[in-house]
Coordinates of C-alpha atoms in Angstrom, one line a residue:
M187 CA -26.2 -13.7 -15.6
H188 CA -22.3 -12.7 -16.2
R189 CA -19.4 -13.8 -18.6
I190 CA -15.6 -12.8 -18.9
I191 CA -14.8 -12.0 -22.6
D192 CA -11.4 -12.0 -24.1
S193 CA -9.5 -8.6 -25.1
T194 CA -6.0 -8.0 -26.2
R195 CA -3.8 -7.0 -23.3
C196 CA -1.8 -4.0 -24.4
K197 CA -0.5 -2.6 -21.1
L198 CA 0.1 -4.2 -17.5
H199 CA -2.4 -6.6 -16.1
P200 CA -4.9 -4.7 -13.7
A201 CA -4.0 -7.3 -11.1
T202 CA -0.2 -6.3 -11.7
A203 CA -1.0 -2.5 -11.1
I204 CA -3.2 -3.4 -7.9
V205 CA -0.2 -5.5 -6.5
L206 CA 2.2 -3.0 -7.3
W207 CA 0.1 -0.4 -5.2
L208 CA -0.1 -2.9 -2.4
F209 CA 3.9 -3.2 -2.6
F210 CA 4.1 0.4 -2.3
V211 CA 1.7 0.7 0.6
V212 CA 3.6 -2.0 2.6
W213 CA 7.2 -0.2 1.5
L214 CA 6.0 3.1 2.6
E215 CA 5.3 1.8 6.3
F216 CA 9.3 0.7 6.7
A217 CA 10.6 2.9 4.2
P218 CA 13.3 5.1 6.0
P219 CA 12.5 8.9 5.9
S220 CA 15.4 9.6 3.4
M221 CA 13.7 7.4 1.0
L222 CA 10.5 9.3 1.0
G223 CA 11.6 12.1 -1.3
L224 CA 12.8 9.7 -3.8
A225 CA 9.2 8.0 -3.5
A226 CA 7.8 11.5 -4.3
L227 CA 9.9 12.3 -7.4
G228 CA 9.0 8.7 -8.7
L229 CA 5.1 9.5 -8.3
L230 CA 5.6 13.1 -9.8
P231 CA 5.8 11.9 -13.5
W232 CA 2.5 10.1 -13.1
L233 CA 0.7 12.8 -11.0
R234 CA -1.0 14.8 -13.8
G235 CA -4.1 15.4 -15.4
A236 CA -6.9 13.6 -14.1
A237 CA -4.8 11.6 -11.6
L238 CA -3.7 15.3 -10.2
A239 CA -7.3 16.4 -9.9
Q240 CA -8.0 13.2 -8.0
F241 CA -5.2 13.4 -5.6
L242 CA -6.4 17.2 -4.9
R243 CA -9.9 15.9 -4.0
Y244 CA -8.4 13.2 -1.6
L245 CA -6.5 15.8 0.1
R246 CA -9.3 18.1 0.4
R247 CA -11.6 15.2 1.7
T248 CA -8.8 13.9 4.3
R249 CA -7.0 17.4 5.5
W250 CA -8.8 17.2 8.8
L251 CA -7.7 13.6 9.1
L252 CA -4.4 14.7 8.3
L253 CA -4.3 17.6 10.7
T254 CA -5.7 15.5 13.6
L255 CA -3.0 12.8 13.1
L256 CA -0.3 15.5 13.2
A257 CA -1.8 17.2 16.4
I258 CA -2.1 13.6 18.1
Y259 CA 1.4 12.7 17.4
A260 CA 2.7 16.1 18.5
Y261 CA 1.0 16.3 21.7
T262 CA 0.9 12.6 22.9
L263 CA 4.4 11.6 22.1
P264 CA 6.7 12.3 24.7
G265 CA 10.2 14.7 24.3
E266 CA 11.6 18.2 24.4
N267 CA 9.0 20.9 24.3
I268 CA 9.1 22.9 21.2
S269 CA 7.9 26.2 23.1
T270 CA 9.1 26.9 26.6
V271 CA 6.6 29.7 26.9
L272 CA 3.7 27.0 26.7
G273 CA 4.9 24.7 29.0
S274 CA 3.2 21.7 29.4
F275 CA 0.7 22.6 26.6
S276 CA 3.5 22.9 24.2
P277 CA 3.8 20.0 21.4
S278 CA 7.0 17.9 21.6
M279 CA 9.6 18.3 19.0
Q280 CA 9.9 14.3 18.6
G281 CA 6.1 13.9 18.4
L282 CA 5.8 16.7 15.6
Q283 CA 8.6 15.2 13.7
Y284 CA 6.9 11.7 13.6
G285 CA 3.7 13.3 13.1
I286 CA 4.9 15.2 10.1
L287 CA 6.6 11.9 8.7
R288 CA 3.0 10.0 9.2
V289 CA 1.4 12.5 7.2
V290 CA 3.9 12.3 4.7
R291 CA 3.4 8.6 4.4
M292 CA -0.3 9.1 4.0
V293 CA 0.1 11.9 1.4
L294 CA 2.3 9.4 -0.6
L295 CA -0.2 6.8 -0.2
L296 CA -3.1 9.1 -1.5
A297 CA -0.9 10.1 -4.4
A298 CA -0.5 6.5 -5.5
L299 CA -3.8 5.7 -4.8
S300 CA -5.3 8.7 -7.2
I301 CA -2.6 7.3 -9.7
L302 CA -4.0 3.7 -9.6
M303 CA -7.8 4.8 -9.7
R304 CA -7.2 7.1 -12.7
S305 CA -5.0 4.9 -14.8
I306 CA -7.4 1.7 -14.7
P307 CA -11.1 1.8 -15.9
R308 CA -13.7 0.5 -13.5
D309 CA -14.2 -2.7 -15.4
D310 CA -10.3 -3.3 -15.6
L311 CA -10.1 -2.6 -11.7
L312 CA -12.7 -5.2 -11.1
L313 CA -11.0 -7.7 -13.4
G314 CA -7.8 -7.2 -11.2
I315 CA -9.6 -7.8 -8.1
Y316 CA -11.2 -10.8 -9.6
R317 CA -7.9 -12.2 -10.5
M318 CA -6.5 -11.5 -7.3
L319 CA -9.3 -13.6 -5.8
S320 CA -9.1 -16.5 -8.2
P321 CA -6.9 -18.5 -6.2
L322 CA -9.0 -18.2 -3.1
Q323 CA -11.6 -20.4 -5.1
W324 CA -9.8 -23.4 -4.2
F325 CA -11.0 -22.4 -0.4
G326 CA -14.5 -22.1 -1.9
V327 CA -14.6 -18.6 -2.4
D328 CA -16.5 -17.3 -5.5
A329 CA -14.3 -14.8 -7.1
E330 CA -16.8 -14.1 -10.0
R331 CA -19.6 -13.2 -7.6
I332 CA -17.7 -10.8 -5.5
A333 CA -16.5 -8.9 -8.7
V334 CA -19.8 -8.9 -10.2
R335 CA -21.5 -7.7 -6.9
L336 CA -18.7 -4.7 -6.6
W337 CA -19.4 -3.8 -10.4
L338 CA -23.0 -3.5 -9.6
T339 CA -22.5 -1.8 -6.2
L340 CA -20.3 1.0 -8.2
H341 CA -22.9 1.3 -11.2
Y342 CA -25.7 1.5 -8.7
A343 CA -23.8 4.4 -6.8
E344 CA -22.4 6.5 -10.0
T345 CA -26.0 6.4 -11.2
A346 CA -27.8 7.4 -7.8
L347 CA -25.1 9.7 -7.2
G348 CA -24.9 11.3 -10.4
N349 CA -28.6 12.0 -10.4
T350 CA -28.9 15.8 -11.5
R351 CA -32.4 16.1 -9.7
T352 CA -30.7 16.2 -6.2
T353 CA -28.6 19.5 -5.5
N354 CA -26.3 18.1 -2.8
M355 CA -24.4 15.2 -1.4
K356 CA -26.7 14.8 1.3
Q357 CA -29.5 14.5 -0.9
R358 CA -27.9 11.9 -3.1
L359 CA -26.8 10.1 -0.3
E360 CA -30.5 10.1 1.1
A361 CA -31.5 9.0 -2.6
L362 CA -29.5 6.1 -2.0
Q363 CA -31.4 5.0 1.1
L364 CA -34.8 5.7 -0.2
N365 CA -34.2 4.0 -3.5
P366 CA -32.9 0.8 -2.7
A367 CA -33.9 -0.9 -6.0
L368 CA -31.6 -1.4 -8.7
P369 CA -31.5 1.7 -11.4
V370 CA -33.1 0.7 -14.8
D371 CA -30.2 1.0 -16.7
T372 CA -28.5 -1.7 -14.8
P373 CA -27.0 -4.2 -17.1
A374 CA -28.4 -7.8 -17.1
Q375 CA -25.1 -9.1 -18.0
V376 CA -21.7 -8.1 -16.8
E377 CA -18.9 -8.3 -19.1
L378 CA -15.1 -8.2 -17.8
P379 CA -12.5 -7.9 -20.7
D380 CA -10.2 -11.0 -19.8
R381 CA -6.5 -10.4 -20.0
T382 CA -3.7 -12.9 -19.3
M383 CA -0.4 -11.7 -17.5
G384 CA 2.7 -11.1 -19.7
W385 CA 6.4 -11.3 -19.3
T386 CA 6.2 -7.4 -18.4
D387 CA 3.6 -8.0 -15.7
Y388 CA 6.1 -10.7 -13.9
L389 CA 9.4 -8.4 -14.7
C390 CA 7.8 -5.4 -13.1
L391 CA 6.4 -7.4 -10.1
F392 CA 10.1 -8.7 -9.8
V393 CA 11.8 -5.6 -10.1
A394 CA 9.3 -4.2 -7.6
L395 CA 10.0 -6.9 -5.2
V396 CA 13.8 -6.8 -5.5
G397 CA 13.7 -3.0 -5.6
G398 CA 11.8 -2.8 -2.2
A399 CA 13.9 -5.2 -0.5
V400 CA 17.1 -3.7 -1.4
T401 CA 15.9 -0.1 -0.2
L402 CA 14.7 -1.4 3.2
W403 CA 17.9 -3.7 3.5

């Protein structure tokens, strides 16, 4: 059983924040290298406190992926060898440059994601996903059911992974597999604070769309 309740909107709608992040992801893919520094400066004021801690955790968990991507581009893309001593075992200059550029784009994406995840409470995040999926109801998609299932999944995962009786992540993941039943404190009713999009939401989306198009032109 679930219902959506009304609350006063005092900031950007969660759906607006999610769409802005998606805009940023697309913009990062096509932005020229000269614009990446400006993107980093734009994210810097928001990357503090809990968002900064989340960003550092993302970097720690993806460090080997980033290094692997850098090595793959450096050794697979053709170009001038960086070292003549290494000969054919030397990474190419062009491949290394492209690899660094790709890593920078991914780091900026992780920074924006950490800001999004720490700026929006879990319930508001699910509300944003629900509002984004709402137009799909015309095609038979049950947006409310998807949002509620996401909420229950996050609630279950937080409860199981936060169990202090387990000492490490492996034991916590095993707890998830061995105890598929919902936790006893799972609510029978999921409530999402409903919010309406205001003029500031549409203004931010318009500015982001126009600004992104201008910088990519």
